[in-house]
PDB file of C-alpha atoms in Angstrom:
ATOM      1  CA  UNK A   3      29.260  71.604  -6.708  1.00 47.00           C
ATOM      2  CA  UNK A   4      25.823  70.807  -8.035  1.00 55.00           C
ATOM      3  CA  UNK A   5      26.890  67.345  -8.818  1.00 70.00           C
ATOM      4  CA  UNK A   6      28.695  66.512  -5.320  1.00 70.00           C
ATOM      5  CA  UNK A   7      25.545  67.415  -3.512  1.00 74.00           C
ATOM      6  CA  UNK A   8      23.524  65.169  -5.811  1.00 86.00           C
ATOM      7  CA  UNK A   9      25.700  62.188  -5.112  1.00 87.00           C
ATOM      8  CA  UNK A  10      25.747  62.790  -1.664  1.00 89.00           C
ATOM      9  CA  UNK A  11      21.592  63.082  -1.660  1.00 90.00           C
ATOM     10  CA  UNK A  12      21.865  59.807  -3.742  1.00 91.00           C
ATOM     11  CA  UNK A  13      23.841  58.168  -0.917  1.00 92.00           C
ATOM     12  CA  UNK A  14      21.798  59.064   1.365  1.00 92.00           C
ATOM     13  CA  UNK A  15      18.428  58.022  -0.336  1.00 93.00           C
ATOM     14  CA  UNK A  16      20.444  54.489  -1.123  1.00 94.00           C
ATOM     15  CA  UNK A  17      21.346  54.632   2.805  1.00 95.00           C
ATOM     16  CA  UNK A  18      17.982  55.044   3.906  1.00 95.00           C
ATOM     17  CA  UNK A  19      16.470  52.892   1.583  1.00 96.00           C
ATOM     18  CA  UNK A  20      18.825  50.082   2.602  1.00 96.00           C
ATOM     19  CA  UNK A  21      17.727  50.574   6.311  1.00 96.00           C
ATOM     20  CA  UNK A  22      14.411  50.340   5.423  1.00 96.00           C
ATOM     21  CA  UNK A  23      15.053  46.676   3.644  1.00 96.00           C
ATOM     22  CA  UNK A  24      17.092  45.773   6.909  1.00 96.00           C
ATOM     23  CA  UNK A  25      13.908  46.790   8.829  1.00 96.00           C
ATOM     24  CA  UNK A  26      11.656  45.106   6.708  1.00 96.00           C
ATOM     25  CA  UNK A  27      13.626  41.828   6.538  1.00 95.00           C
ATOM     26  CA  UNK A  28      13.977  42.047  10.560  1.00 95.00           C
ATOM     27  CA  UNK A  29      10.222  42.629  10.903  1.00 95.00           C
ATOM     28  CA  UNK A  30       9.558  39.892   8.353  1.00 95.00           C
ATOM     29  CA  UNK A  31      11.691  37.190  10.656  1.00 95.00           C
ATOM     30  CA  UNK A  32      10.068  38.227  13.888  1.00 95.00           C
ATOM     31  CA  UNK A  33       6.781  37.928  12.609  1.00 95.00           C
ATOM     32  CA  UNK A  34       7.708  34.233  11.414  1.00 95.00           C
ATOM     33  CA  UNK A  35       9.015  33.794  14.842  1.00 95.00           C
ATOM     34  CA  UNK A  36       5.927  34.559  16.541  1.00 95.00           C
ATOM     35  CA  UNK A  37       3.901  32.787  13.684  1.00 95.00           C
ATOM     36  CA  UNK A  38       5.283  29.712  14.384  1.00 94.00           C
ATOM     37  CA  UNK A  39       5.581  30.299  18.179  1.00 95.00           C
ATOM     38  CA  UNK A  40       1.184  31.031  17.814  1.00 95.00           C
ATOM     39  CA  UNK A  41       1.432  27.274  15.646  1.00 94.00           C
ATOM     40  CA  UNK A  42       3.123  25.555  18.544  1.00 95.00           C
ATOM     41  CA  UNK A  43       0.639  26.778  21.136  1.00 95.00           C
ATOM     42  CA  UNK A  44      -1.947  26.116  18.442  1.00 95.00           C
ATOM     43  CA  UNK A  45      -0.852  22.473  18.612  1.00 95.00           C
ATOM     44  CA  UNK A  46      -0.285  22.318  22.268  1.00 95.00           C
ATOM     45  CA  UNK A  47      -3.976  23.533  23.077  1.00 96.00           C
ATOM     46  CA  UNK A  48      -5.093  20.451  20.380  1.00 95.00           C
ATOM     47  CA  UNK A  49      -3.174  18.197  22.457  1.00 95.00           C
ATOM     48  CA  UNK A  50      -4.268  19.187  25.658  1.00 95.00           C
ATOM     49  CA  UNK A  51      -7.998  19.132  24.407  1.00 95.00           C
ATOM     50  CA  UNK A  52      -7.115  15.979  23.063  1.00 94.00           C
ATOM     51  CA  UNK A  53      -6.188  14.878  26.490  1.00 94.00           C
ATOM     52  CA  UNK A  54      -9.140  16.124  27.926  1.00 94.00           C
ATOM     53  CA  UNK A  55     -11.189  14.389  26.152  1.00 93.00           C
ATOM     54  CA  UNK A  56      -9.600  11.029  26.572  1.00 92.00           C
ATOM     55  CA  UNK A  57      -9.595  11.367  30.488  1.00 91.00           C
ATOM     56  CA  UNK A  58     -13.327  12.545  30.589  1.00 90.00           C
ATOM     57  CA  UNK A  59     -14.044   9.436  28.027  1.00 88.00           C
ATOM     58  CA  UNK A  60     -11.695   7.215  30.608  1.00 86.00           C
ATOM     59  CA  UNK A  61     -13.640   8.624  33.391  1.00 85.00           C
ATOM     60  CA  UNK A  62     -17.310   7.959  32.272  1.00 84.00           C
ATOM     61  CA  UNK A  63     -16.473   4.581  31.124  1.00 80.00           C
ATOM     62  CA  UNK A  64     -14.560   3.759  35.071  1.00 78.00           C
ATOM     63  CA  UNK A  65     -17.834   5.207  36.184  1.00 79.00           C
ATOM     64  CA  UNK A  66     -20.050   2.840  33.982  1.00 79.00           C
ATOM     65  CA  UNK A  67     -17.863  -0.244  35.261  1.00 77.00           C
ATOM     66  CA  UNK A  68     -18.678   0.769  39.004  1.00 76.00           C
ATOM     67  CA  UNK A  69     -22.118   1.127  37.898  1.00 79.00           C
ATOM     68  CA  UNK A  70     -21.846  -2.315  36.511  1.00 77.00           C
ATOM     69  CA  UNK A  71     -20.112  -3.951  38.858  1.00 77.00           C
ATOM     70  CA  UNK A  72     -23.007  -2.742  41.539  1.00 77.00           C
ATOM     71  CA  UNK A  73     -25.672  -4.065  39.205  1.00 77.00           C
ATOM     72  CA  UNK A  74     -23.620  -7.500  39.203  1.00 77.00           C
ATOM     73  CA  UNK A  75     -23.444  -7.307  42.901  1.00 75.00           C
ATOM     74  CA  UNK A  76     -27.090  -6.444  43.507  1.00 77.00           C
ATOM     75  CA  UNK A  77     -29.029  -7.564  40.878  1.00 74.00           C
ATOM     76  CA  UNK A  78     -27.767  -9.843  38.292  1.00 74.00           C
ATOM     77  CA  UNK A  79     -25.109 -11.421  39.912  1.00 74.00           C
ATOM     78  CA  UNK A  80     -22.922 -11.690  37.223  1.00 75.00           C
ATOM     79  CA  UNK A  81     -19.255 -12.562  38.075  1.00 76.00           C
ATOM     80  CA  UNK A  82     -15.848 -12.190  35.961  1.00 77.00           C
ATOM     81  CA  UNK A  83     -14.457 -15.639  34.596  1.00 81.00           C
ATOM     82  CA  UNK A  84     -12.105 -17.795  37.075  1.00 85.00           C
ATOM     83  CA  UNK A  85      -8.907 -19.069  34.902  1.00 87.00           C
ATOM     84  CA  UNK A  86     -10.343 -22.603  34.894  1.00 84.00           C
ATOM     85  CA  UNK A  87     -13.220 -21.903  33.012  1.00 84.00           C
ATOM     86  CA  UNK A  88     -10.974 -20.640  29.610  1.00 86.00           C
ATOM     87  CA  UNK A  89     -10.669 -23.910  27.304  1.00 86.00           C
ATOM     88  CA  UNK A  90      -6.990 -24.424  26.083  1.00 87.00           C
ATOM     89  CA  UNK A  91      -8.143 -25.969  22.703  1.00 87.00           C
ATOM     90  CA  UNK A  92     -10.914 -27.517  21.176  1.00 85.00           C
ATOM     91  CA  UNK A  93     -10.971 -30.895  22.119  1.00 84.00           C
ATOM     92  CA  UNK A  94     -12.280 -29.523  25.654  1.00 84.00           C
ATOM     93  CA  UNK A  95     -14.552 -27.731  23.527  1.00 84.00           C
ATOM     94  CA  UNK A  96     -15.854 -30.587  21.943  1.00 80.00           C
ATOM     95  CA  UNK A  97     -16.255 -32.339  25.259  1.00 81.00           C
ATOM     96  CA  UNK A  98     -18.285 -29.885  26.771  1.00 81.00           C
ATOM     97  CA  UNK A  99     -21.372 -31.027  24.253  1.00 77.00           C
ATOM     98  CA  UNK A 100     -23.897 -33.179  24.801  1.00 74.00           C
ATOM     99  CA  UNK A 101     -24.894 -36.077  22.161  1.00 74.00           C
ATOM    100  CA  UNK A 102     -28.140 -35.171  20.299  1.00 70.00           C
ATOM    101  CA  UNK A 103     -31.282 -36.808  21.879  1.00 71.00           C
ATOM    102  CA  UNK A 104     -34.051 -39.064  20.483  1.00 75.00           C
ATOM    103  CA  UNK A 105     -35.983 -35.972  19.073  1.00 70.00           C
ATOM    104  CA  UNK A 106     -33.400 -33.857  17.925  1.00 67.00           C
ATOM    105  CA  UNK A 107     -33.814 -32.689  14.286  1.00 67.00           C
ATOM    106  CA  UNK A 108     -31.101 -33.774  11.910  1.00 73.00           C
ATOM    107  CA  UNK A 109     -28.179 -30.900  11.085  1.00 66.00           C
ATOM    108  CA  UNK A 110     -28.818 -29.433   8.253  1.00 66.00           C
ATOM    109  CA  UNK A 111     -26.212 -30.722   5.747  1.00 63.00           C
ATOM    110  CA  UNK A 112     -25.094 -28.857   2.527  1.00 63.00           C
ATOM    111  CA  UNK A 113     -24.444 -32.248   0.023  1.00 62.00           C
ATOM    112  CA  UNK A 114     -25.578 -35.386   0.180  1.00 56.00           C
ATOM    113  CA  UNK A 115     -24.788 -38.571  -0.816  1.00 61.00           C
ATOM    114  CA  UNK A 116     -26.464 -42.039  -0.840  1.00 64.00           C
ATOM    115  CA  UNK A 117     -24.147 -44.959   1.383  1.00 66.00           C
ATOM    116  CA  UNK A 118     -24.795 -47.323  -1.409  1.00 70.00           C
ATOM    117  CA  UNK A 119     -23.213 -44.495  -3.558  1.00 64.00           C
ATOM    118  CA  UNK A 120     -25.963 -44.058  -5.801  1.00 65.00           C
ATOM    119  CA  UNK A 121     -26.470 -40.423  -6.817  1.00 62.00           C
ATOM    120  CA  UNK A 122     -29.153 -38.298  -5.388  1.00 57.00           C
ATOM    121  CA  UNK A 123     -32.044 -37.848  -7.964  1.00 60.00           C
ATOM    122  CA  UNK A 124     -33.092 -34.327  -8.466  1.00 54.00           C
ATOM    123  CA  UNK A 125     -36.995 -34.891  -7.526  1.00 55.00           C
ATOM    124  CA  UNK A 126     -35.975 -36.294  -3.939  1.00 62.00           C
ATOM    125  CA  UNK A 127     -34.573 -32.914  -2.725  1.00 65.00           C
ATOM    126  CA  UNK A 128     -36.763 -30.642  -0.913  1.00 65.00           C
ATOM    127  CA  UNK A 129     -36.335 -27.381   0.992  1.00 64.00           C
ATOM    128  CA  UNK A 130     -34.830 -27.774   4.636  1.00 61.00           C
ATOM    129  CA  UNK A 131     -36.982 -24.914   5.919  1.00 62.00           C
ATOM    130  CA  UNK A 132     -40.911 -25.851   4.223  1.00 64.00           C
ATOM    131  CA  UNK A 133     -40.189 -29.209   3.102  1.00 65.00           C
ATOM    132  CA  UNK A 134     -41.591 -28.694   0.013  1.00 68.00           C
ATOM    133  CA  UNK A 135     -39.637 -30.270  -3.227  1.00 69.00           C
ATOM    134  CA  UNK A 136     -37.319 -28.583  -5.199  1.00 68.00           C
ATOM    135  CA  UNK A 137     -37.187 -28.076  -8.584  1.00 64.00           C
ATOM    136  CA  UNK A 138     -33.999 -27.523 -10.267  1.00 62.00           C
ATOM    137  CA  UNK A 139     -33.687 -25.981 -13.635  1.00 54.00           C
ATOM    138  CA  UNK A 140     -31.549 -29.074 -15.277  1.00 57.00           C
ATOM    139  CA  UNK A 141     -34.947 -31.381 -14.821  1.00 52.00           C
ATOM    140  CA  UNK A 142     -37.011 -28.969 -16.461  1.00 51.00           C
ATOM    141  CA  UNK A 143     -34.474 -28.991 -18.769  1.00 57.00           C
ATOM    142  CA  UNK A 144     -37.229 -29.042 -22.101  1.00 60.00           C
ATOM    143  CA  UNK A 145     -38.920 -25.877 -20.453  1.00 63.00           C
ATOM    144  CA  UNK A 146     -37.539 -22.187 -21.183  1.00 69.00           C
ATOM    145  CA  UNK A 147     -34.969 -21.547 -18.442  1.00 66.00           C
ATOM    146  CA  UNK A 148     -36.415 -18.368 -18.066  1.00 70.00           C
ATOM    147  CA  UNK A 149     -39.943 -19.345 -17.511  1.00 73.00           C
ATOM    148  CA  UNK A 150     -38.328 -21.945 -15.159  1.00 70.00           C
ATOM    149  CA  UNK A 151     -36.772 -18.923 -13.116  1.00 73.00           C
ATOM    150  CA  UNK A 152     -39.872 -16.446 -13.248  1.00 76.00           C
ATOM    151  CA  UNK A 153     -41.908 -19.723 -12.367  1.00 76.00           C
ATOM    152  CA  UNK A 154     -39.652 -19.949  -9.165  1.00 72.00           C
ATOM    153  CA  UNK A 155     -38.795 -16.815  -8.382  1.00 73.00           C
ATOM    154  CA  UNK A 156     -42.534 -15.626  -7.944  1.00 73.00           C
ATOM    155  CA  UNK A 157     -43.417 -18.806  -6.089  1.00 70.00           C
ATOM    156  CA  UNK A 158     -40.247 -17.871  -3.753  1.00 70.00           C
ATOM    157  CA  UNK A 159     -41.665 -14.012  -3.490  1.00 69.00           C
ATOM    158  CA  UNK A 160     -45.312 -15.644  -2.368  1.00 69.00           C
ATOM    159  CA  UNK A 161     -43.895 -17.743   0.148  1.00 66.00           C
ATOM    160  CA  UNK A 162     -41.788 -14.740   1.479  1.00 64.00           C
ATOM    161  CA  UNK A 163     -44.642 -12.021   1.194  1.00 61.00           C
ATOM    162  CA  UNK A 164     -45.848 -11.798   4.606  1.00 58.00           C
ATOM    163  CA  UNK A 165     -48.904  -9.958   2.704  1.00 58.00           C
ATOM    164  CA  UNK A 166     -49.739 -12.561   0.401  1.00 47.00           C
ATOM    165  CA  UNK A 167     -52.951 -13.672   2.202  1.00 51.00           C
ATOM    166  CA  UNK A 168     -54.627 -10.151   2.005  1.00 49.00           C
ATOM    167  CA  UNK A 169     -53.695  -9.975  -1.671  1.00 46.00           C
ATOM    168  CA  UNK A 170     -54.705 -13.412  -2.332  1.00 47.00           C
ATOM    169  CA  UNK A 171     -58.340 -12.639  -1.028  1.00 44.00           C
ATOM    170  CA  UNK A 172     -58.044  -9.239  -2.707  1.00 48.00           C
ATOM    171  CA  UNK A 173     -57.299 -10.403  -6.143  1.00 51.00           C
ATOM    172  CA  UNK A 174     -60.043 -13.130  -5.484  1.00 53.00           C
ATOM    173  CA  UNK A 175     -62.535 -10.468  -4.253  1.00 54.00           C
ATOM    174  CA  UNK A 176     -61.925  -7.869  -7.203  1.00 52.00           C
ATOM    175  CA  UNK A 177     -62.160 -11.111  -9.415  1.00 54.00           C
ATOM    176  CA  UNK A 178     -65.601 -12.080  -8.238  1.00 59.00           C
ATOM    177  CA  UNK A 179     -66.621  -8.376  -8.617  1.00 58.00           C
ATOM    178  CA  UNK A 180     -65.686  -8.654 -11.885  1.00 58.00           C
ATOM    179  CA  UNK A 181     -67.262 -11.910 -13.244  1.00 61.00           C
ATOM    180  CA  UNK A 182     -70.723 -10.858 -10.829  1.00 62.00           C
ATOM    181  CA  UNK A 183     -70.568  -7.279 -13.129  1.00 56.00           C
ATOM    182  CA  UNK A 184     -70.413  -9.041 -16.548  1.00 49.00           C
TER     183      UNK A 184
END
């Protein structure tokens, strides 16, 4: 009798214990249901921020265009472009321009060449922008290249300096104090 009483209270514990998993898995599938149901509104609220922002952005730039548009009326007078002013290709472009006059400088050109085919000779280039010659490395070509460089490169950092007249007279002020101390 001992042992039918014990099986029974084993049933039973096995019973309740397997209504307790049911629970738990139960539980465990609402909660994921309302999880994800708290994600979706999550992602609906983003959106509808999202949207918010896009029609206040929308909004201030409609207001910015009316505020433009008055400024064209009023004061600038500024008009949007008729469909005969757009250019269908480049030869209307090009006929737009004017020929260069009388005083025009020449365009700047990147190589040049003599007509009578005769190459250009290193010492006859000079800078577009001072006029002053050039001096290319292969001419100096008995020199060290480096000294050739440093030579250039600090003439090019003097001519850029926009300080390089209050250092010149300081170097030539500090150099007369030094030769009047001696």
């Amino acid at each position: 009798m001992f042992e039918t009483g014990s099986r029974i209270r084993q049933i039973g514990w096995v019973a309740v214990l397997a209504v307790c998993v049911a629970a738990f898995v139960a539980l465990s599938f609402r909660v994921q249901t309302v999880r994800s149901e708290v994600l979706l509104a999550e992602r609906k609220i983003i959106g509808l921020e999202n949207e918010v922002l896009m029609l206040e952005t929308e909004f201030q730039t409609r207001a910015s265009q009316r505020q433009l548009a008055g400024w064209n009326a009023v004061e600038l007078g500024y008009q949007a472009p008729r469909a005969d002013q757009f250019l269908d290709n480049d030869r209307q472009l090009a006929a737009l321009g004017m020929p260069a006059g009388l005083d025009a400088p020449e365009p700047i050109r990147v190589a040049y060449s003599d007509p009578d085919g005769a190459p250009v000779q290193p010492d006859q280039m000079v800078s577009p922008i001072t006029g002053a010659p050039v001096t290319l490395a292969s001419v100096d070509a008995g020199r060290d290249a480096g000294a050739v460089f440093t030579e250039a490169f600090g003439d090019f950092l003097i001519e850029a300096s926009p300080i390089r007249t209050a250092n010149a007279r300081t170097s030539d002020a500090l150099l007369m104090s030094a030769e009047a101390g001696e």
